[in-house]
Tab-separated table of C-alpha atoms and ligand atoms in Angstrom:
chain	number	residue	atom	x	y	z
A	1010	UNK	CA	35.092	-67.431	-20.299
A	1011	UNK	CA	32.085	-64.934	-21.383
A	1012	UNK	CA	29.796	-65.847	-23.493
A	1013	UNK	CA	29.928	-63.301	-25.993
A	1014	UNK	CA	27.469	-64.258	-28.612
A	1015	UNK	CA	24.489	-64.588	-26.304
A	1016	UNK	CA	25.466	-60.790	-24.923
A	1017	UNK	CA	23.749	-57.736	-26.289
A	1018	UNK	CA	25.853	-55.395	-28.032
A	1019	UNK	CA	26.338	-51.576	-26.235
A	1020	UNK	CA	27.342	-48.467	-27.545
A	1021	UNK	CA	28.170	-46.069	-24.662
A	1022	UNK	CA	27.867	-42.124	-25.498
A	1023	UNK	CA	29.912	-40.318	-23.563
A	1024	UNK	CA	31.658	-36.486	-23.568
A	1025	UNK	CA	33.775	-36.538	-20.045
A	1026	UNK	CA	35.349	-38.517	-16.962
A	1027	UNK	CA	33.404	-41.722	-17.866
A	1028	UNK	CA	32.946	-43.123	-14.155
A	1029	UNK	CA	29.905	-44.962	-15.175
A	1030	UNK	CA	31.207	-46.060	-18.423
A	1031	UNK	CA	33.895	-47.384	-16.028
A	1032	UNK	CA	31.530	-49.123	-13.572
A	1033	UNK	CA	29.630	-50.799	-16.913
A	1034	UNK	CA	32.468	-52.437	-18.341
A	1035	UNK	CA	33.398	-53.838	-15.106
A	1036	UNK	CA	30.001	-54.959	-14.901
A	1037	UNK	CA	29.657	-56.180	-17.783
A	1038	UNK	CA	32.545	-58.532	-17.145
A	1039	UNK	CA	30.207	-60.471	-14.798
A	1040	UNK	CA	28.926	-64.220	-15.722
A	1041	UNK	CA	25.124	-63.004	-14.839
A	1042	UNK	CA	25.678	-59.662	-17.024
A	1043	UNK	CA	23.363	-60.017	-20.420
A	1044	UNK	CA	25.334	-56.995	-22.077
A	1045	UNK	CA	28.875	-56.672	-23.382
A	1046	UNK	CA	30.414	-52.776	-23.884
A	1047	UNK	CA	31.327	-53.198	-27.756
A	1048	UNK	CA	31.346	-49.328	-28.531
A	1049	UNK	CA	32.215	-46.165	-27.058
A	1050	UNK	CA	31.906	-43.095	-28.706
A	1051	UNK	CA	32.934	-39.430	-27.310
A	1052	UNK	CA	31.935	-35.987	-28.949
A	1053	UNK	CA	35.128	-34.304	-27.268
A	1054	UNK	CA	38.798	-35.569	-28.143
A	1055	UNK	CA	39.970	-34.831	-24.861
A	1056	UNK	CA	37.203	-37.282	-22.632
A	1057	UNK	CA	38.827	-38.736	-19.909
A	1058	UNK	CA	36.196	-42.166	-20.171
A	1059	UNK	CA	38.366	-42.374	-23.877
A	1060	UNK	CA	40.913	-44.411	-21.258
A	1061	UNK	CA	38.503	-46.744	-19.947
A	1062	UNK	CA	37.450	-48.146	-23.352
A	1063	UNK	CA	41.508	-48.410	-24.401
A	1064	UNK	CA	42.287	-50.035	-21.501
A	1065	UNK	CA	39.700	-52.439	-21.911
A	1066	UNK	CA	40.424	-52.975	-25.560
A	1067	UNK	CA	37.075	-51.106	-26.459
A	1068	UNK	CA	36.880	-50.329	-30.187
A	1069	UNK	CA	36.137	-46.016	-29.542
A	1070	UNK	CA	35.659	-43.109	-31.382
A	1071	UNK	CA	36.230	-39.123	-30.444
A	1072	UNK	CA	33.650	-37.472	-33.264
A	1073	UNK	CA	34.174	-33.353	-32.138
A	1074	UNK	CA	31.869	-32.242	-34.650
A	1075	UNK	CA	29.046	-30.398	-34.708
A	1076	UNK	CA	25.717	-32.170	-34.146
A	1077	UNK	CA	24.703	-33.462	-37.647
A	1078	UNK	CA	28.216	-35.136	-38.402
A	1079	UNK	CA	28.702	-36.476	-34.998
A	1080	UNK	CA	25.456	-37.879	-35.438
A	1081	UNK	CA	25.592	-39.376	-39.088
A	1082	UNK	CA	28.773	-40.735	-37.769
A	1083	UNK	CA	27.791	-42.528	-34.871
A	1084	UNK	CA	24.357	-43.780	-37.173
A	1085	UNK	CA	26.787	-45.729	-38.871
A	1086	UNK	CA	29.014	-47.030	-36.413
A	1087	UNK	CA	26.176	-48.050	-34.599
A	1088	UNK	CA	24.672	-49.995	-37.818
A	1089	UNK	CA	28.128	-51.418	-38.754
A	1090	UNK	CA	28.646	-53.002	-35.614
A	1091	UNK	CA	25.210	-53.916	-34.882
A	1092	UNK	CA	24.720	-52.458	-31.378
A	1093	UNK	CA	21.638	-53.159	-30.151
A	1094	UNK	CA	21.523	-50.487	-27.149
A	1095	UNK	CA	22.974	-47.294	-26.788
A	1096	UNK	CA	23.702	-46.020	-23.148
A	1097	UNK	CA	24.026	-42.204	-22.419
A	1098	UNK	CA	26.447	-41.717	-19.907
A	1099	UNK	CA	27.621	-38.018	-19.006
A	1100	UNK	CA	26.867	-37.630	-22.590
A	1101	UNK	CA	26.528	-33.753	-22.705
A	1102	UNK	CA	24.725	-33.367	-26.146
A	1103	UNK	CA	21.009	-33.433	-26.995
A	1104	UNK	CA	20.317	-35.787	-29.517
A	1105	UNK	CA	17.675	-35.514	-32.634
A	1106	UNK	CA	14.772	-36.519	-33.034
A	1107	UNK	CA	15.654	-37.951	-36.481
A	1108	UNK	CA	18.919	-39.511	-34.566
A	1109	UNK	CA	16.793	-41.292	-32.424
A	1110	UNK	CA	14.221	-42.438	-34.623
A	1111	UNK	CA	16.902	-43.231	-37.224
A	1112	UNK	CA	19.087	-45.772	-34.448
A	1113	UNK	CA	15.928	-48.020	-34.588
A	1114	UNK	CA	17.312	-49.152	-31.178
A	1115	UNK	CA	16.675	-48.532	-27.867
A	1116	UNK	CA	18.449	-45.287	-26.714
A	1117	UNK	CA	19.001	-44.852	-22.434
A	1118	UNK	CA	20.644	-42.219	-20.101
A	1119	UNK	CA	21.048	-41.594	-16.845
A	1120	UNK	CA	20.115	-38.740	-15.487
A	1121	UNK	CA	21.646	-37.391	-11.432
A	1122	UNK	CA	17.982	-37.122	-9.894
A	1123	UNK	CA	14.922	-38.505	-9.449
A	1124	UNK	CA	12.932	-37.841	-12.607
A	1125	UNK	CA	10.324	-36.170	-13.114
A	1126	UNK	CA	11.961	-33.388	-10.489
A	1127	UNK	CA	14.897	-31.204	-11.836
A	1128	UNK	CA	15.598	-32.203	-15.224
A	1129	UNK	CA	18.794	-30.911	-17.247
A	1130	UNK	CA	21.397	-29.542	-15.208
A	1131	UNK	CA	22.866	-28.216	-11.653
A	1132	UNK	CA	20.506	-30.722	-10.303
A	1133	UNK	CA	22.730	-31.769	-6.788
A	1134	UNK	CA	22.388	-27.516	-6.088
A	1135	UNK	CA	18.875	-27.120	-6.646
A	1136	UNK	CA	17.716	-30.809	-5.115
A	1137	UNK	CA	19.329	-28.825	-1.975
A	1138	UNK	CA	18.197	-25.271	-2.496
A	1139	UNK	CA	14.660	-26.453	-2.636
A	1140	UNK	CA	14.787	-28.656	0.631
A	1141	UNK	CA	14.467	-32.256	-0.758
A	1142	UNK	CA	14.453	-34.679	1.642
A	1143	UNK	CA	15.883	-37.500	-0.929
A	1144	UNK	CA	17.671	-37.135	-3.875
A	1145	UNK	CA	18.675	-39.746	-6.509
A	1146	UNK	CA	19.342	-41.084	-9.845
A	1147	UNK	CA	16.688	-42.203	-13.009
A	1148	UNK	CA	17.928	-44.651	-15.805
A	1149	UNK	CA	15.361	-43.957	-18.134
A	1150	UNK	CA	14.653	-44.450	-21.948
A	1151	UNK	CA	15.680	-41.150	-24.439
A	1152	UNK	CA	12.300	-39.796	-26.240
A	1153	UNK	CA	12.594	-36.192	-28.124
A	1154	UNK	CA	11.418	-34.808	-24.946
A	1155	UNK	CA	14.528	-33.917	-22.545
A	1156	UNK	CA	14.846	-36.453	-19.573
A	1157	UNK	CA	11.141	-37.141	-20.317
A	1158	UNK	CA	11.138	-40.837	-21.286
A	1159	UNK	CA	10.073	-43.654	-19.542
A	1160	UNK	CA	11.774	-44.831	-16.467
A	1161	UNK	CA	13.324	-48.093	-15.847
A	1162	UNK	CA	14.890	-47.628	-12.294
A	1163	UNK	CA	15.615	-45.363	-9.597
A	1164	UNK	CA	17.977	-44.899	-6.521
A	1165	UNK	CA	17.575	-42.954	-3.699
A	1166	UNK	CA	19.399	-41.394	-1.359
A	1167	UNK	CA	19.000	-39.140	1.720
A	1168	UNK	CA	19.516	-35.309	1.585
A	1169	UNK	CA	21.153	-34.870	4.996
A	1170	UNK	CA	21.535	-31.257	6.946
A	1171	UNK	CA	25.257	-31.246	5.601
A	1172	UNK	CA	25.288	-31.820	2.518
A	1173	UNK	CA	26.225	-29.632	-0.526
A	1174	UNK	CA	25.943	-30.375	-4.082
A	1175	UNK	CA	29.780	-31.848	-4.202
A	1176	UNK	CA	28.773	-34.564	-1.481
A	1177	UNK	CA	25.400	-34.904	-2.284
A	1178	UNK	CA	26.788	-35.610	-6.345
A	1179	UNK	CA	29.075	-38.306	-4.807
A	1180	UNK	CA	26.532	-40.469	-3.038
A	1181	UNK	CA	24.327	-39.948	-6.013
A	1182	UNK	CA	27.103	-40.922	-8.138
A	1183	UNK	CA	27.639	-44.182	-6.403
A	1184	UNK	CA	24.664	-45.466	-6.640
A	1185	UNK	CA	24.408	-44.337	-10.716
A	1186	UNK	CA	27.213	-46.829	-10.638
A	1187	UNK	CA	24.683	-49.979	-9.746
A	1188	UNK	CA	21.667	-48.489	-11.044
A	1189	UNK	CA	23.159	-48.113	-14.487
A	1190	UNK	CA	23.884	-51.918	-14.983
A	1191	UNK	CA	21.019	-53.436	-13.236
A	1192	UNK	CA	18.714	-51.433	-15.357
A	1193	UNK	CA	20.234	-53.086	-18.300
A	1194	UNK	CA	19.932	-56.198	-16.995
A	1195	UNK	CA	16.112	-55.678	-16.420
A	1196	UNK	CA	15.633	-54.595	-19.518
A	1197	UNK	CA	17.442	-57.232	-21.531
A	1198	UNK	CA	15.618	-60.312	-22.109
B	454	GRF	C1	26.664	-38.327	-14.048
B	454	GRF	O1	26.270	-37.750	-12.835
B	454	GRF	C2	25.456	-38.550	-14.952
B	454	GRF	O2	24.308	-38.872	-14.266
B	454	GRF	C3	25.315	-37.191	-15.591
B	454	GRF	O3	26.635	-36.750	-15.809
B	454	GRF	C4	27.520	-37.381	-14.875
B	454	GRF	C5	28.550	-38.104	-15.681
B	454	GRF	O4	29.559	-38.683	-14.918
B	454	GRF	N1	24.486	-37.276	-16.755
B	454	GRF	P1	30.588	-39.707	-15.549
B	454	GRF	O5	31.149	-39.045	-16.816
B	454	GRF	O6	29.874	-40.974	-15.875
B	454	GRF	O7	31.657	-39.889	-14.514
C-alpha cells in the first residue's frame, strides 16, 4: 500500500496530450516516490491528459476561461485541497504574477530545452537550425520571468546529423518523462 499521508500533494497544469502527466502518475505510484498526483487541472475541455487523471481516479477540472477566471479558479482548488506543488506540464498559458505570488506554493514546469538557450516555443526547430550539438530538457521553478526561474535538473541529449525537430522532440520527450519526477523527488524533503 502507499503511504498517502506522508506524500506531498500535486496539482498538475496541463492544456494537451498529457504524456508527462502520464509518466508522473505512474511515477508517483512508486514506494520511493515522495509525491502523490491529487489534482489535475486543464484550461481546454478537449485535453487529451483529461484521460489520464480519469483513468487514474484523479479528481480534474477543464476551466476554458479566459486568464483571470481560470486562474481564480484554480487559486481555490488549489487552497481547498491543499496542494502543496503545482507542476506545469504542456501547460500552454502564462501565468500571473499575482497567480503565482497568490499560490504561496512552489510553482514548476518543464520546459523542451536546455534553459537558458531557446526559451518559449519551436525550440526542437531552432536547437537544429542553429547547429546545437546537444539538446535537452530543464525542470525549473516558475518566476514572472518566462522560463527564467531557477533550475532544478537537466537532461541531455545528442543532436545527431539526422535529426529534425519531430525526432529530436521524441528523444527529448523521453527523457522529460524521468527528469520530471526525479526533480520532484529532489526537491521534496
Ligand atoms: C512537452 O515537450 C513539454 O516540455 C512542453 O510541452 C510538451 C507537452 O507534452 N512544455 P505533453 O502534453 O506532456 O505530452
Amino acid at each position: 500500500m502507499e503511504k498517502l499521508t506522508t506524500k506531498k500533494k500535486i496539482a498538475v497544469f496541463i492544456s494537451g496530450r498529457g504524456s508527462n502527466l502520464k509518466s508522473l502518475i505512474k511515477n508517483s505510484k512508486l514506494k520511493k516516490s515522495k509525491f502523490k498526483i491529487y489534482l489535475v487541472i486543464s484550461n481546454k475541455l478537449t485535453a487529451q491528459g483529461l484521460n489520464y487523471a480519469k483513468f487514474n481516479k484523479i479528481k480534474s477540472f477543464a476551466i476554458e476561461k479566459k486568464l483571470k477566471e481560470f486562474e481564480n479558479k484554480s487559486l481555490s482548488l488549489i487552497k481547498k485541497y491543499k496542494i502543496n506543488y503545482i507542476c506545469l506540464a504542456g501547460f500552454m498559458r502564462i501565468l500571473s504574477s499575482s497567480f503565482i505570488k497568490k499560490a504561496k506554493i512552489p510553482i514548476i514546469n518543464i520546459h523542451p530545452s536546455l534553459l537558458p538557450k531557446f526559451k518559449g516555443l519551436n525550440t526542437h526547430e531552432r536547437a537544429i537550425k542553429s547547429k546545437q550539438k546537444f539538446s535537452g530538457c530543464t525542470v525549473h521553478y516558475v518566476s514572472e520571468k518566462l522560463d527564467s526561474g531557477k533550475i532544478i535538473l537537466q537532461k541531455k541529449v545528442k543532436i545527431l546529423k539526422k535529426d529534425n525537430p519531430k525526432t529530436l522532440a521524441s528523444k527529448v520527450l523521453k527523457q522529460e518523462h524521468k527528469a520530471y519526477s526525479e526533480a520532484l523527488n529532489l526537491i521534496i524533503n
